[in-house]
One Martini backbone bead per residue (centre of mass of N, CA, C, O) as a GRO file, in nm:
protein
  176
    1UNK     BB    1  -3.809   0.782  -1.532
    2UNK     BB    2  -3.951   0.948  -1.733
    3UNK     BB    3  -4.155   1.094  -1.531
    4UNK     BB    4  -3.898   1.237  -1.362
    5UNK     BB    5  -3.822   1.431  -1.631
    6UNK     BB    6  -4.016   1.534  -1.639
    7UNK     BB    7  -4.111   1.700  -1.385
    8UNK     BB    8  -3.816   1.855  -1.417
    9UNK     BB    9  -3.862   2.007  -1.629
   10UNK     BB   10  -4.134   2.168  -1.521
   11UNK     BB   11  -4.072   2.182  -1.205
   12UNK     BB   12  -4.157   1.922  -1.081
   13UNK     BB   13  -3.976   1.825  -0.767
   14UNK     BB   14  -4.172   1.628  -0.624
   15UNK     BB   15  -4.256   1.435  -0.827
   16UNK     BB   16  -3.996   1.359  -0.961
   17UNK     BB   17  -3.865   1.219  -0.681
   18UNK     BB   18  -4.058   1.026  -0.676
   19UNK     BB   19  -4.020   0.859  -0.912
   20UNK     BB   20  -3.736   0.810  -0.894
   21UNK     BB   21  -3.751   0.638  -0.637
   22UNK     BB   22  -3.967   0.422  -0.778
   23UNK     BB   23  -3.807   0.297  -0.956
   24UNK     BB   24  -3.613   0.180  -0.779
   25UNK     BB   25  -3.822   0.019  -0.617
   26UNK     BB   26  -3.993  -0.175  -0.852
   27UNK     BB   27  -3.717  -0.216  -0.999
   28UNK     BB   28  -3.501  -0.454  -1.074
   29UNK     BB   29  -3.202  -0.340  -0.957
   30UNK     BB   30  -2.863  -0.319  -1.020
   31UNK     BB   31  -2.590  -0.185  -0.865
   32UNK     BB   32  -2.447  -0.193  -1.154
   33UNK     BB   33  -2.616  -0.008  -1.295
   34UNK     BB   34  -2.716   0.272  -1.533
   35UNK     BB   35  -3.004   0.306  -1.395
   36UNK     BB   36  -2.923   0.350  -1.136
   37UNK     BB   37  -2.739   0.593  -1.150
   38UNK     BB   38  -2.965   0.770  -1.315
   39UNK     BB   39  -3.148   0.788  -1.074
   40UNK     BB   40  -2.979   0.932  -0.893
   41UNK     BB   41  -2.872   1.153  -1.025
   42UNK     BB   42  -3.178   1.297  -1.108
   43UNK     BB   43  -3.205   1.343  -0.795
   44UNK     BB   44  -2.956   1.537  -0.754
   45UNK     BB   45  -3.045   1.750  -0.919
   46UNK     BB   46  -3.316   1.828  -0.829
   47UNK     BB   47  -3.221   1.897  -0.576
   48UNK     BB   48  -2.989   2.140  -0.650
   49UNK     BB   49  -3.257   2.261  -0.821
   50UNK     BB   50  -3.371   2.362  -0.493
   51UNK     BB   51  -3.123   2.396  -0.269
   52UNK     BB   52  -3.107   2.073  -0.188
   53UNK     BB   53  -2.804   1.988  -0.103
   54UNK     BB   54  -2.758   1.755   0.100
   55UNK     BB   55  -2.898   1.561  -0.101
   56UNK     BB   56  -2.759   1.587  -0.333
   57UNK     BB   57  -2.489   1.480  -0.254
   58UNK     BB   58  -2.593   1.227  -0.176
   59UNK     BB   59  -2.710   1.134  -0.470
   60UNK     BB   60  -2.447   1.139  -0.624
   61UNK     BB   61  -2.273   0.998  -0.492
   62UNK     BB   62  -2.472   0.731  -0.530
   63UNK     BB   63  -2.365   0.768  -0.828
   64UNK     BB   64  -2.091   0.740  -0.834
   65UNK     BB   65  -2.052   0.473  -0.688
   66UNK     BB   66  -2.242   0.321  -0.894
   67UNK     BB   67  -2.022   0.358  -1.130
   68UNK     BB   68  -1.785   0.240  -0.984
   69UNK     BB   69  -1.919  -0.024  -0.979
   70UNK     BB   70  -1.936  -0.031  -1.299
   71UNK     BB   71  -1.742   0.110  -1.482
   72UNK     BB   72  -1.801   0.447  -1.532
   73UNK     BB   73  -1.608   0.700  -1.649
   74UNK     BB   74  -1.819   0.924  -1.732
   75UNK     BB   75  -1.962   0.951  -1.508
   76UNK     BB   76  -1.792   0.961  -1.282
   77UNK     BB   77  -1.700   1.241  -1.382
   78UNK     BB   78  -1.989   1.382  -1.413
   79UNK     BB   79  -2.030   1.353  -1.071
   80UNK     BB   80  -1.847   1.485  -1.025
   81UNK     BB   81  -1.852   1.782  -1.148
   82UNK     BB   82  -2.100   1.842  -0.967
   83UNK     BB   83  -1.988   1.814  -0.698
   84UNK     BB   84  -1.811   2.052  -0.737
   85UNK     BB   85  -2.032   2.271  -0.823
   86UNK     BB   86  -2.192   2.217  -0.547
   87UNK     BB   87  -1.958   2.306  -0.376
   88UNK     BB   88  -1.987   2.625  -0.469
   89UNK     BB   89  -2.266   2.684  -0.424
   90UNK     BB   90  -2.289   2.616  -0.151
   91UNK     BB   91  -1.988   2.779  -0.036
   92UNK     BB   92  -1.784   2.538  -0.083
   93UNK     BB   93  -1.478   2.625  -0.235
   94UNK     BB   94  -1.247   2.441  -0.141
   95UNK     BB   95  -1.395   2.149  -0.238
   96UNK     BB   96  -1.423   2.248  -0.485
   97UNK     BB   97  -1.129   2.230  -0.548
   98UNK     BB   98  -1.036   1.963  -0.460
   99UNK     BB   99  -1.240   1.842  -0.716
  100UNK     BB  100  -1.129   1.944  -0.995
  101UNK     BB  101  -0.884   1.833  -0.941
  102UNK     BB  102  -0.911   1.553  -0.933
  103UNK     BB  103  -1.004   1.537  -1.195
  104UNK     BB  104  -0.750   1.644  -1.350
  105UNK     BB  105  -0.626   1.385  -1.249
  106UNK     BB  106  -0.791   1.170  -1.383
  107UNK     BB  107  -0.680   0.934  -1.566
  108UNK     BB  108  -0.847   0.974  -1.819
  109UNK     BB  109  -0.595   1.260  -1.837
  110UNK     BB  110  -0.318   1.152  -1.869
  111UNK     BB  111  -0.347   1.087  -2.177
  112UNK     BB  112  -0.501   1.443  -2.252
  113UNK     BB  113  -0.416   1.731  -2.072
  114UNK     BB  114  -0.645   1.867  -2.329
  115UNK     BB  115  -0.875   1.818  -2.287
  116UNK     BB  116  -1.207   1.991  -2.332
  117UNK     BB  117  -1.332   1.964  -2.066
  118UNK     BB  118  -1.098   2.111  -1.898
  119UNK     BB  119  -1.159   2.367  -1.952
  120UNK     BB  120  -1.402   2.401  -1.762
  121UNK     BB  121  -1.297   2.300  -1.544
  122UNK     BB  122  -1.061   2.533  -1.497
  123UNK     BB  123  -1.249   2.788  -1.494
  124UNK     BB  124  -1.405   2.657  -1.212
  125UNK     BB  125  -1.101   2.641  -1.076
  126UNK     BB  126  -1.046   2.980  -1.098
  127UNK     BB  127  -1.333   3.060  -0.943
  128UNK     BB  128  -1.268   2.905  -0.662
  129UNK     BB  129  -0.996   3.040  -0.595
  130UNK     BB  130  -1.072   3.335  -0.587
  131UNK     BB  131  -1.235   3.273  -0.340
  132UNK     BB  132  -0.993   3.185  -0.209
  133UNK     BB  133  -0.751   3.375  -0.269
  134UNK     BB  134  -0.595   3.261  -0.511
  135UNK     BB  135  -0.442   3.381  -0.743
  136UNK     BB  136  -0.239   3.230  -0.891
  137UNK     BB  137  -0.414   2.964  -0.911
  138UNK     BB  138  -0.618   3.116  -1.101
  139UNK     BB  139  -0.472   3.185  -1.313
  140UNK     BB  140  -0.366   2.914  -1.404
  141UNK     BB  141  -0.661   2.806  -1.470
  142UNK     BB  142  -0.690   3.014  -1.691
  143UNK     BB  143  -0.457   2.948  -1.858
  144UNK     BB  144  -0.560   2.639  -1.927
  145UNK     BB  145  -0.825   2.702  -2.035
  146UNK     BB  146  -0.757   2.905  -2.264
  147UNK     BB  147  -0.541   2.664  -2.410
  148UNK     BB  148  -0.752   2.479  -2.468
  149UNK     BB  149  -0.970   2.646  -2.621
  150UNK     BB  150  -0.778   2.678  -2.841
  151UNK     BB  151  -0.714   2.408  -2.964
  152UNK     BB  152  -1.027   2.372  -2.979
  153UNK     BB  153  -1.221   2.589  -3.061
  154UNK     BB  154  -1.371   2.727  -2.820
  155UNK     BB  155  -1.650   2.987  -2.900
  156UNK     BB  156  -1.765   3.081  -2.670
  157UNK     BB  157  -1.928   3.338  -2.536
  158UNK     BB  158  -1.934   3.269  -2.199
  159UNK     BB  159  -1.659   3.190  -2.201
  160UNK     BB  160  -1.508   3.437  -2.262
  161UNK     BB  161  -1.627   3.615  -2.056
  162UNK     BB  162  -1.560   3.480  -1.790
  163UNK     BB  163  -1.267   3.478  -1.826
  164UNK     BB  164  -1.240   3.818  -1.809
  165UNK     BB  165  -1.411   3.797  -1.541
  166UNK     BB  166  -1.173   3.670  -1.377
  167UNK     BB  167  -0.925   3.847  -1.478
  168UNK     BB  168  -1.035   4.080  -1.324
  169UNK     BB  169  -1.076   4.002  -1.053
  170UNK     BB  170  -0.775   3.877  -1.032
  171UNK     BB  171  -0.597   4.130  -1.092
  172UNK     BB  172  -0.538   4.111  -1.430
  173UNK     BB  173  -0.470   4.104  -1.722
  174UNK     BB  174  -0.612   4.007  -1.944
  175UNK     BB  175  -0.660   3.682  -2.157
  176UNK     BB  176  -0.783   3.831  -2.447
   0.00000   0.00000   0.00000
């Protein structure tokens, strides 16, 4: 597996997913292990990182699955958070919108519901909000990102970029 990470990051992407598939059959993996879900996981960044959505997607799900039968909550969040993100990117912003939604009402964040997470949750769930032109939720997106931000003091620079240029998009005044 270490040389299939080595490969996406050079950007030899199909030499990675031979890897990372090769991982997979030759180590006897249970179905539960953490290596599992590593092995899929990395095949879907590699598809996503390629522009070959339907891979990823199925590779990601294969990872989340693959997660919730081993009761792995940060790697659920965080295939789910992939998945929802594939799903704007390949221009399906509703599905993006439903996955984000997913998140944040996640039990994980139940007795949290302003963890530091949830800022970005928030952020890219305000900006699928945008495309699919439903402003009112796009706002509200924007302002609950924008109050975990602040909460925990999250000053990156990007990050208030993004806020700036999405409140300006849903034609709102400023929200910085």
């Amino acid at each position: 597996d270490g040389l299939g990470i080595y490969y996406q990051r050079t950007g030899s992407y199909a030499k990675a997913v031979d890897f990372h598939k090769k991982a997979l059959t030759y180590k006897n993996v249970a179905e539960k292990s953490l290596y599992k879900h590593s092995a899929y996981n990395n095949i879907g960044v590699v598809e996503l990182s390629r522009g070959n959505f339907p891979a990823a997607e199925h590779f990601l799900l294969k990872a989340k699955n693959s997660a919730e039968l081993a009761g792995y909550l940060p790697q659920i969040i965080s295939n789910s958070y992939q998945l929802a993100q594939l799903s704007f990117v390949s221009g399906d912003s509703r599905k993006a919108v439903d996955r984000f939604n997913q998140i944040r009402q996640h039990e994980l964040f139940k007795d949290n519901p302003n963890h530091p997470f949830l800022a970005n949750v928030y952020l890219l769930l305000g900006n699928a909000y945008d495309h699919e032109l439903e402003q009112d939720s796009a706002l509200f997106a924007l302002e609950r990102s924008l109050e975990i931000a602040k909460q925990h003091n999250i000053e990156d620079t990007y990050f208030k970029a993004e806020i700036k240029r999405l409140s300006v998009l849903c034609a709102y005044a400023p929200l910085i």
